[in-house]
Amino acid sequence: MTSFEFTSVPKIVFGRGKITQLGDLARPLGSRALMIHNGDDPGRSGPVDRAADSLRAANIPVTFHRQRGEPTTTDIDAALAIARAHQCDFLIAVGGGSAIDAAKATAGLLTNGGAALDYMEVTGQGRKITTPAAPWIAIPTTAGTGAEVTRNAVIGSPEDKFKASIRSEHLLARAALIGPELGINAPADVTAASGMDALCQCIESFTSIGANELTEPIAEHGALSVIKTIRRAYANGSDVDAREGMALGALCSGIALSNAGLGAVHGFAAPIGANFPIPHGVVCARLLPGVIAANAAALCAESPEHPTFMKYEALGVYASALRLPERSEPLPVHGYPPHPAEKLIAYVTDLVRDLAIPPLSQFGLREEHIPSMVSLAKKSSSMRYNPVVLADDALSNILRSAL
């Protein structure tokens, strides 16, 4: 058995109707909350109002701030100014990964000082978060990023045209409150993209070189949960059972990736998302089949019996049992005999099509952008956890297949 470290949030509250517990969870944390949210505005009876009602029942005043789009350094600095102006001493995040990452970063800067760019990896100064963040609670309304239980906030730097993380164990939420019914009103395209992000994160953390005996079963269970329920959640957004399975899969993905790392899909996602207006889950969905195929080819060159194939095969066997008949042939792994990753590649290829995930070219990504995106992707922290080192030609072909 290998040695490893494992971290997660101190409290996870999962289940239908658990949003009513927010006031009790928040009461010990401070005197005024800054609620960072996206989606519903206050007063429209959505998850934001339900969270606010629970806070008011506990006599906790709240200031609202809406995060629009994926957070940038400018967004974080603006949220920080609002928190200080209103004397907010703790935060609540209600929404998808963008709202949660914005709250996470704001909580860190509220106690550590400075600006967002000071603490960013790769593009910023990379200063360390040395003081525990202001207390905060994460309430996801989409099943995708798993950001409610991760220790990094992904922030865009428009000046550098790159997305990178502010990362520290000090950024972990005090609690993650996950109510599957909060995702019921999510549009089908959001359900598809966020769900593919969760699946990708489970697969990548499952096969990461940083995986260990504790993260592997969590990642595998998360992947199987998403595979089992994503089509149902997409077809019927009011299917609470399906929403529950997706929420669990996203939660597992966040726990696993935070401790095991990711891979080449997320290595690409950072520069692509910073340079083109493409939803993160769409990037992940379109790249995932090509990354698995490229990994399989490179692993075959190392050893046709590489242990990573057993992981791909386990997921592929389960997924293929749920596939519709007469569907896609797997992407070829040129020059090699049939391999254990084929079933998983075929399943993901079908899923991307059936969920109507648009090609990346629809958002302006072109052939001429491939060299620069490959160069930037190689700098990403996620790339070093890929199960095999991919050559530039392989990376280029992955991106080309997603256009």
Tab-separated table of C-alpha atoms in Angstrom:
chain	number	residue	atom	x	y	z
A	1	MET	CA	0.000	0.000	0.000
A	2	THR	CA	1.285	3.454	-0.910
A	3	SER	CA	1.467	6.327	1.566
A	4	PHE	CA	-0.884	9.245	1.008
A	5	GLU	CA	-2.537	12.290	2.538
A	6	PHE	CA	-6.257	13.005	2.402
A	7	THR	CA	-8.184	16.198	3.113
A	8	SER	CA	-11.814	17.235	2.796
A	9	VAL	CA	-14.297	19.630	4.333
A	10	PRO	CA	-15.085	18.968	8.006
A	11	LYS	CA	-18.830	18.592	7.462
A	12	ILE	CA	-20.888	17.336	4.508
A	13	VAL	CA	-24.673	17.555	4.767
A	14	PHE	CA	-26.296	15.637	1.901
A	15	GLY	CA	-29.972	14.992	1.282
A	16	ARG	CA	-33.300	16.329	0.144
A	17	GLY	CA	-34.585	19.323	2.058
A	18	LYS	CA	-31.316	19.894	3.910
A	19	ILE	CA	-31.258	23.567	2.810
A	20	THR	CA	-33.416	24.298	5.861
A	21	GLN	CA	-30.401	23.515	8.049
A	22	LEU	CA	-28.368	26.423	6.664
A	23	GLY	CA	-29.268	28.804	9.479
A	24	ASP	CA	-28.134	26.342	12.140
A	25	LEU	CA	-24.879	25.682	10.270
A	26	ALA	CA	-24.224	29.396	9.761
A	27	ARG	CA	-25.106	30.724	13.213
A	28	PRO	CA	-21.690	29.967	14.794
A	29	LEU	CA	-19.722	31.402	11.860
A	30	GLY	CA	-20.300	35.140	12.147
A	31	SER	CA	-22.654	38.080	12.370
A	32	ARG	CA	-23.315	38.976	8.701
A	33	ALA	CA	-23.112	36.828	5.582
A	34	LEU	CA	-22.114	37.744	2.066
A	35	MET	CA	-24.058	35.412	-0.221
A	36	ILE	CA	-22.359	34.990	-3.590
A	37	HIS	CA	-24.719	33.389	-6.060
A	38	ASN	CA	-25.460	32.940	-9.739
A	39	GLY	CA	-28.673	32.105	-11.511
A	40	ASP	CA	-31.759	33.195	-9.588
A	41	ASP	CA	-31.955	36.735	-8.292
A	42	PRO	CA	-33.279	37.178	-4.754
A	43	GLY	CA	-37.067	37.316	-4.803
A	44	ARG	CA	-37.577	34.639	-7.464
A	45	SER	CA	-38.208	31.758	-5.031
A	46	GLY	CA	-35.249	29.690	-6.175
A	47	PRO	CA	-32.328	28.224	-4.194
A	48	VAL	CA	-31.069	31.713	-3.297
A	49	ASP	CA	-34.354	32.618	-1.631
A	50	ARG	CA	-34.527	29.287	0.176
A	51	ALA	CA	-31.025	29.824	1.529
A	52	ALA	CA	-31.831	33.401	2.513
A	53	ASP	CA	-35.031	32.313	4.275
A	54	SER	CA	-33.055	29.855	6.408
A	55	LEU	CA	-30.553	32.570	7.334
A	56	ARG	CA	-33.286	35.045	8.226
A	57	ALA	CA	-35.029	32.447	10.375
A	58	ALA	CA	-31.783	32.269	12.331
A	59	ASN	CA	-31.654	36.115	12.543
A	60	ILE	CA	-28.545	36.310	10.358
A	61	PRO	CA	-28.422	39.406	8.100
A	62	VAL	CA	-27.216	38.831	4.542
A	63	THR	CA	-25.773	40.884	1.690
A	64	PHE	CA	-26.252	39.499	-1.835
A	65	HIS	CA	-23.713	39.565	-4.640
A	66	ARG	CA	-24.252	37.934	-8.016
A	67	GLN	CA	-21.366	36.266	-9.812
A	68	ARG	CA	-21.882	36.445	-13.573
A	69	GLY	CA	-19.901	33.942	-15.585
A	70	GLU	CA	-16.750	32.188	-14.522
A	71	PRO	CA	-14.843	34.280	-11.952
A	72	THR	CA	-11.909	36.470	-12.872
A	73	THR	CA	-9.378	38.301	-10.744
A	74	THR	CA	-11.471	41.459	-11.171
A	75	ASP	CA	-14.582	39.648	-9.893
A	76	ILE	CA	-12.795	38.441	-6.767
A	77	ASP	CA	-11.388	41.847	-5.955
A	78	ALA	CA	-14.875	43.369	-6.411
A	79	ALA	CA	-16.526	40.776	-4.134
A	80	LEU	CA	-13.835	41.388	-1.542
A	81	ALA	CA	-14.584	45.116	-1.579
A	82	ILE	CA	-18.300	44.425	-1.072
A	83	ALA	CA	-17.621	42.070	1.845
A	84	ARG	CA	-15.515	44.708	3.567
A	85	ALA	CA	-17.909	47.569	2.827
A	86	HIS	CA	-20.830	45.653	4.366
A	87	GLN	CA	-18.726	44.217	7.222
A	88	CYS	CA	-19.483	40.629	6.210
A	89	ASP	CA	-17.435	38.207	8.287
A	90	PHE	CA	-18.467	34.943	6.608
A	91	LEU	CA	-19.733	33.813	3.219
A	92	ILE	CA	-22.365	31.571	1.672
A	93	ALA	CA	-21.980	30.291	-1.907
A	94	VAL	CA	-25.171	29.289	-3.716
A	95	GLY	CA	-24.841	28.159	-7.312
A	96	GLY	CA	-22.520	26.355	-9.666
A	97	GLY	CA	-18.769	26.179	-9.584
A	98	SER	CA	-18.369	29.830	-10.581
A	99	ALA	CA	-20.222	31.119	-7.513
A	100	ILE	CA	-18.537	28.592	-5.233
A	101	ASP	CA	-15.032	29.361	-6.483
A	102	ALA	CA	-15.715	33.105	-6.218
A	103	ALA	CA	-16.817	32.714	-2.598
A	104	LYS	CA	-13.884	30.430	-1.815
A	105	ALA	CA	-11.320	32.882	-3.156
A	106	THR	CA	-13.039	35.873	-1.529
A	107	ALA	CA	-13.063	34.086	1.832
A	108	GLY	CA	-9.330	33.465	1.521
A	109	LEU	CA	-8.460	37.042	0.630
A	110	LEU	CA	-10.718	38.466	3.335
A	111	THR	CA	-8.342	37.135	5.999
A	112	ASN	CA	-5.044	37.015	4.097
A	113	GLY	CA	-5.119	40.414	2.423
A	114	GLY	CA	-3.864	41.358	-1.005
A	115	ALA	CA	-5.475	40.882	-4.393
A	116	ALA	CA	-6.486	37.730	-6.268
A	117	LEU	CA	-3.528	37.771	-8.652
A	118	ASP	CA	-1.116	37.739	-5.713
A	119	TYR	CA	-2.078	34.147	-4.868
A	120	MET	CA	-2.676	32.567	-8.283
A	121	GLU	CA	-0.561	29.687	-9.544
A	122	VAL	CA	1.218	29.891	-12.921
A	123	THR	CA	0.029	33.399	-13.874
A	124	GLY	CA	0.266	35.206	-10.530
A	125	GLN	CA	2.803	35.623	-7.782
A	126	GLY	CA	1.871	32.302	-6.203
A	127	ARG	CA	1.850	33.650	-2.647
A	128	LYS	CA	0.776	31.100	-0.045
A	129	ILE	CA	-2.489	31.302	1.846
A	130	THR	CA	-1.127	31.181	5.390
A	131	THR	CA	-4.174	32.177	7.454
A	132	PRO	CA	-7.448	30.211	7.532
A	133	ALA	CA	-10.045	31.715	5.221
A	134	ALA	CA	-13.090	33.486	6.578
A	135	PRO	CA	-15.707	30.826	7.363
A	136	TRP	CA	-17.895	29.893	4.425
A	137	ILE	CA	-20.522	27.353	3.415
A	138	ALA	CA	-20.953	25.878	-0.077
A	139	ILE	CA	-24.396	25.077	-1.491
A	140	PRO	CA	-24.137	23.694	-5.049
A	141	THR	CA	-27.128	23.982	-7.382
A	142	THR	CA	-25.531	22.181	-10.319
A	143	ALA	CA	-23.981	18.718	-10.217
A	144	GLY	CA	-20.633	19.246	-11.837
A	145	THR	CA	-17.496	20.819	-10.463
A	146	GLY	CA	-17.443	19.353	-6.957
A	147	ALA	CA	-16.036	22.736	-5.901
A	148	GLU	CA	-17.975	22.478	-2.645
A	149	VAL	CA	-15.330	20.092	-1.308
A	150	THR	CA	-12.152	21.162	-3.102
A	151	ARG	CA	-9.325	23.288	-1.731
A	152	ASN	CA	-8.709	25.340	-4.872
A	153	ALA	CA	-10.580	28.165	-6.562
A	154	VAL	CA	-10.191	28.376	-10.345
A	155	ILE	CA	-9.887	32.019	-11.374
A	156	GLY	CA	-9.417	33.594	-14.800
A	157	SER	CA	-6.728	36.175	-15.450
A	158	PRO	CA	-7.913	38.169	-18.502
A	159	GLU	CA	-4.545	39.906	-18.855
A	160	ASP	CA	-2.696	36.602	-19.128
A	161	LYS	CA	-5.487	34.789	-21.025
A	162	PHE	CA	-5.177	31.870	-18.627
A	163	LYS	CA	-7.124	30.290	-15.795
A	164	ALA	CA	-5.277	29.069	-12.729
A	165	SER	CA	-5.948	28.185	-9.116
A	166	ILE	CA	-5.645	29.803	-5.755
A	167	ARG	CA	-4.966	26.695	-3.709
A	168	SER	CA	-4.691	25.908	-0.017
A	169	GLU	CA	-6.152	23.630	2.606
A	170	HIS	CA	-7.071	26.859	4.390
A	171	LEU	CA	-9.700	27.456	1.669
A	172	LEU	CA	-11.832	24.420	2.498
A	173	ALA	CA	-15.446	25.235	3.346
A	174	ARG	CA	-16.671	24.818	6.894
A	175	ALA	CA	-19.566	22.821	5.466
A	176	ALA	CA	-20.910	21.595	2.135
A	177	LEU	CA	-24.701	21.532	2.105
A	178	ILE	CA	-25.981	19.491	-0.836
A	179	GLY	CA	-29.691	19.301	-1.592
A	180	PRO	CA	-30.273	17.389	-4.842
A	181	GLU	CA	-33.626	19.111	-5.404
A	182	LEU	CA	-31.854	22.464	-5.754
A	183	GLY	CA	-30.795	21.415	-9.263
A	184	ILE	CA	-34.313	20.801	-10.550
A	185	ASN	CA	-34.594	24.129	-12.395
A	186	ALA	CA	-31.195	23.865	-14.080
A	187	PRO	CA	-31.550	24.035	-17.892
A	188	ALA	CA	-30.869	20.861	-19.851
A	189	ASP	CA	-27.687	22.242	-21.411
A	190	VAL	CA	-26.331	23.150	-17.962
A	191	THR	CA	-27.238	19.684	-16.681
A	192	ALA	CA	-25.377	18.149	-19.616
A	193	ALA	CA	-22.240	20.268	-19.399
A	194	SER	CA	-21.916	20.172	-15.614
A	195	GLY	CA	-22.631	16.438	-15.557
A	196	MET	CA	-19.914	15.790	-18.122
A	197	ASP	CA	-17.502	17.803	-15.983
A	198	ALA	CA	-18.311	15.568	-13.013
A	199	LEU	CA	-17.858	12.412	-15.092
A	200	CYS	CA	-14.579	13.688	-16.503
A	201	GLN	CA	-13.283	14.568	-13.047
A	202	CYS	CA	-14.158	11.124	-11.736
A	203	ILE	CA	-12.459	9.377	-14.663
A	204	GLU	CA	-9.363	11.575	-14.535
A	205	SER	CA	-8.910	11.332	-10.760
A	206	PHE	CA	-9.544	7.564	-10.947
A	207	THR	CA	-6.727	7.146	-13.476
A	208	SER	CA	-4.443	9.911	-12.168
A	209	ILE	CA	-0.900	9.032	-11.146
A	210	GLY	CA	-1.831	10.674	-7.833
A	211	ALA	CA	-4.666	8.207	-7.155
A	212	ASN	CA	-4.454	6.112	-4.003
A	213	GLU	CA	-6.357	3.424	-2.144
A	214	LEU	CA	-8.812	5.929	-0.695
A	215	THR	CA	-9.477	8.135	-3.738
A	216	GLU	CA	-9.880	5.287	-6.224
A	217	PRO	CA	-13.125	3.814	-4.818
A	218	ILE	CA	-14.550	7.316	-4.328
A	219	ALA	CA	-13.775	8.293	-7.924
A	220	GLU	CA	-15.077	4.997	-9.298
A	221	HIS	CA	-18.315	5.224	-7.323
A	222	GLY	CA	-18.793	8.801	-8.492
A	223	ALA	CA	-18.280	7.858	-12.127
A	224	LEU	CA	-20.752	4.981	-11.901
A	225	SER	CA	-23.296	7.246	-10.226
A	226	VAL	CA	-23.045	9.793	-13.042
A	227	ILE	CA	-23.132	7.116	-15.749
A	228	LYS	CA	-26.286	5.683	-14.195
A	229	THR	CA	-28.218	8.951	-13.924
A	230	ILE	CA	-26.951	11.598	-16.358
A	231	ARG	CA	-29.252	10.682	-19.247
A	232	ARG	CA	-32.272	10.658	-16.938
A	233	ALA	CA	-31.407	14.037	-15.421
A	234	TYR	CA	-30.923	15.493	-18.907
A	235	ALA	CA	-34.187	14.083	-20.244
A	236	ASN	CA	-36.264	15.031	-17.192
A	237	GLY	CA	-34.882	17.801	-15.019
A	238	SER	CA	-37.563	17.144	-12.384
A	239	ASP	CA	-36.398	13.569	-11.750
A	240	VAL	CA	-35.166	14.044	-8.172
A	241	ASP	CA	-33.761	10.522	-8.014
A	242	ALA	CA	-31.584	11.296	-11.026
A	243	ARG	CA	-30.595	14.661	-9.566
A	244	GLU	CA	-29.586	12.888	-6.371
A	245	GLY	CA	-27.336	10.477	-8.257
A	246	MET	CA	-25.742	13.341	-10.162
A	247	ALA	CA	-25.175	15.353	-6.971
A	248	LEU	CA	-23.479	12.369	-5.365
A	249	GLY	CA	-21.290	11.849	-8.420
A	250	ALA	CA	-20.219	15.497	-8.409
A	251	LEU	CA	-19.460	15.336	-4.694
A	252	CYS	CA	-17.312	12.239	-5.193
A	253	SER	CA	-15.496	13.921	-8.080
A	254	GLY	CA	-14.566	16.897	-5.917
A	255	ILE	CA	-13.300	14.755	-3.052
A	256	ALA	CA	-11.263	12.570	-5.401
A	257	LEU	CA	-9.723	15.293	-7.552
A	258	SER	CA	-8.762	17.384	-4.549
A	259	ASN	CA	-6.634	14.508	-3.274
A	260	ALA	CA	-5.540	12.739	-6.471
A	261	GLY	CA	-5.286	15.388	-9.195
A	262	LEU	CA	-6.781	15.299	-12.692
A	263	GLY	CA	-5.262	14.914	-16.158
A	264	ALA	CA	-4.916	16.149	-19.716
A	265	VAL	CA	-8.562	17.171	-20.175
A	266	HIS	CA	-8.271	19.682	-17.373
A	267	GLY	CA	-4.790	20.596	-18.518
A	268	PHE	CA	-6.410	21.887	-21.707
A	269	ALA	CA	-9.452	23.354	-19.960
A	270	ALA	CA	-7.490	26.127	-18.242
A	271	PRO	CA	-6.114	27.898	-21.337
A	272	ILE	CA	-9.129	27.131	-23.535
A	273	GLY	CA	-11.596	28.490	-20.998
A	274	ALA	CA	-9.527	31.630	-20.516
A	275	ASN	CA	-9.216	32.370	-24.241
A	276	PHE	CA	-12.621	31.367	-25.578
A	277	PRO	CA	-16.191	31.790	-24.242
A	278	ILE	CA	-16.716	28.051	-23.819
A	279	PRO	CA	-18.442	26.592	-20.742
A	280	HIS	CA	-15.995	24.488	-18.769
A	281	GLY	CA	-18.146	21.355	-18.937
A	282	VAL	CA	-18.397	21.638	-22.731
A	283	VAL	CA	-14.605	21.739	-23.008
A	284	CYS	CA	-14.300	18.669	-20.788
A	285	ALA	CA	-16.985	16.733	-22.654
A	286	ARG	CA	-15.527	17.347	-26.094
A	287	LEU	CA	-11.959	16.528	-25.051
A	288	LEU	CA	-12.647	13.446	-22.937
A	289	PRO	CA	-13.025	10.791	-25.689
A	290	GLY	CA	-9.863	11.973	-27.443
A	291	VAL	CA	-7.848	12.073	-24.224
A	292	ILE	CA	-8.850	8.536	-23.276
A	293	ALA	CA	-7.945	7.335	-26.781
A	294	ALA	CA	-4.592	9.143	-26.735
A	295	ASN	CA	-3.809	7.804	-23.275
A	296	ALA	CA	-4.716	4.299	-24.410
A	297	ALA	CA	-2.390	4.532	-27.406
A	298	ALA	CA	0.503	5.802	-25.302
A	299	LEU	CA	-0.136	3.213	-22.596
A	300	CYS	CA	-0.194	0.432	-25.196
A	301	ALA	CA	3.250	1.561	-26.288
A	302	GLU	CA	4.435	1.183	-22.685
A	303	SER	CA	2.614	-2.047	-21.914
A	304	PRO	CA	-0.617	-3.585	-23.269
A	305	GLU	CA	-1.247	-4.745	-19.698
A	306	HIS	CA	-0.783	-1.363	-18.055
A	307	PRO	CA	-2.853	-1.222	-14.819
A	308	THR	CA	-4.674	1.924	-15.970
A	309	PHE	CA	-6.423	-0.223	-18.592
A	310	MET	CA	-8.119	-2.150	-15.782
A	311	LYS	CA	-9.672	1.110	-14.575
A	312	TYR	CA	-10.832	2.134	-18.039
A	313	GLU	CA	-12.216	-1.361	-18.569
A	314	ALA	CA	-14.149	-1.401	-15.276
A	315	LEU	CA	-15.951	1.818	-16.186
A	316	GLY	CA	-16.422	0.773	-19.796
A	317	VAL	CA	-18.041	-2.553	-18.932
A	318	TYR	CA	-20.562	-0.827	-16.657
A	319	ALA	CA	-21.236	1.985	-19.125
A	320	SER	CA	-21.609	-0.323	-22.128
A	321	ALA	CA	-24.414	-2.180	-20.370
A	322	LEU	CA	-26.401	1.069	-20.432
A	323	ARG	CA	-25.607	2.065	-24.014
A	324	LEU	CA	-28.226	2.015	-26.683
A	325	PRO	CA	-27.687	-0.651	-29.361
A	326	GLU	CA	-26.101	0.129	-32.690
A	327	ARG	CA	-24.177	3.138	-31.503
A	328	SER	CA	-20.705	4.540	-32.107
A	329	GLU	CA	-17.679	2.521	-32.882
A	330	PRO	CA	-14.826	3.357	-30.521
A	331	LEU	CA	-12.218	5.862	-31.589
A	332	PRO	CA	-9.314	3.924	-33.109
A	333	VAL	CA	-6.012	3.518	-31.330
A	334	HIS	CA	-3.888	3.245	-34.427
A	335	GLY	CA	-1.478	0.366	-34.721
A	336	TYR	CA	-2.730	-1.590	-31.732
A	337	PRO	CA	-5.127	-4.490	-31.289
A	338	PRO	CA	-8.466	-4.047	-29.475
A	339	HIS	CA	-7.860	-2.757	-25.975
A	340	PRO	CA	-9.786	-2.441	-22.705
A	341	ALA	CA	-10.464	1.304	-23.098
A	342	GLU	CA	-12.605	0.853	-26.217
A	343	LYS	CA	-15.925	0.408	-24.425
A	344	LEU	CA	-15.454	3.530	-22.365
A	345	ILE	CA	-14.398	5.586	-25.396
A	346	ALA	CA	-17.493	4.449	-27.296
A	347	TYR	CA	-19.775	5.234	-24.357
A	348	VAL	CA	-18.393	8.745	-23.855
A	349	THR	CA	-18.539	9.440	-27.601
A	350	ASP	CA	-22.220	8.489	-27.669
A	351	LEU	CA	-22.958	10.460	-24.531
A	352	VAL	CA	-21.422	13.660	-25.888
A	353	ARG	CA	-23.583	13.356	-28.990
A	354	ASP	CA	-26.775	12.430	-27.166
A	355	LEU	CA	-26.417	15.334	-24.741
A	356	ALA	CA	-26.014	17.711	-27.707
A	357	ILE	CA	-22.649	19.027	-26.533
A	358	PRO	CA	-21.533	21.500	-29.232
A	359	PRO	CA	-18.108	21.286	-30.900
A	360	LEU	CA	-15.472	23.719	-29.710
A	361	SER	CA	-15.265	25.346	-33.130
A	362	GLN	CA	-18.735	26.747	-32.476
A	363	PHE	CA	-17.126	29.064	-29.922
A	364	GLY	CA	-14.343	30.312	-32.197
A	365	LEU	CA	-11.601	27.753	-31.550
A	366	ARG	CA	-9.832	27.004	-34.842
A	367	GLU	CA	-7.003	24.895	-36.227
A	368	GLU	CA	-4.637	27.851	-36.056
A	369	HIS	CA	-5.130	28.080	-32.283
A	370	ILE	CA	-3.981	24.527	-31.606
A	371	PRO	CA	-0.213	25.176	-31.196
A	372	SER	CA	-0.698	27.947	-28.646
A	373	MET	CA	-3.305	25.963	-26.687
A	374	VAL	CA	-0.999	22.937	-26.560
A	375	SER	CA	1.871	25.101	-25.333
A	376	LEU	CA	-0.256	26.643	-22.594
A	377	ALA	CA	-1.837	23.329	-21.588
A	378	LYS	CA	1.576	21.812	-20.917
A	379	LYS	CA	2.082	24.433	-18.192
A	380	SER	CA	-1.077	23.453	-16.358
A	381	SER	CA	-0.766	21.757	-12.977
A	382	SER	CA	-3.357	19.147	-14.023
A	383	MET	CA	-1.231	17.841	-16.892
A	384	ARG	CA	1.379	16.335	-14.586
A	385	TYR	CA	-1.199	13.913	-13.145
A	386	ASN	CA	-2.162	12.395	-16.499
A	387	PRO	CA	-1.485	8.615	-16.423
A	388	VAL	CA	1.031	8.934	-19.250
A	389	VAL	CA	3.078	11.744	-20.787
A	390	LEU	CA	1.539	12.726	-24.122
A	391	ALA	CA	3.628	14.020	-27.014
A	392	ASP	CA	2.788	17.334	-28.660
A	393	ASP	CA	1.367	15.540	-31.717
A	394	ALA	CA	-1.003	13.557	-29.521
A	395	LEU	CA	-2.084	16.700	-27.678
A	396	SER	CA	-2.701	18.460	-30.988
A	397	ASN	CA	-4.803	15.574	-32.281
A	398	ILE	CA	-6.898	15.559	-29.101
A	399	LEU	CA	-7.774	19.202	-29.587
A	400	ARG	CA	-8.299	18.761	-33.323
A	401	SER	CA	-10.837	15.974	-32.662
A	402	ALA	CA	-12.863	18.318	-30.445
A	403	LEU	CA	-13.256	21.117	-32.999
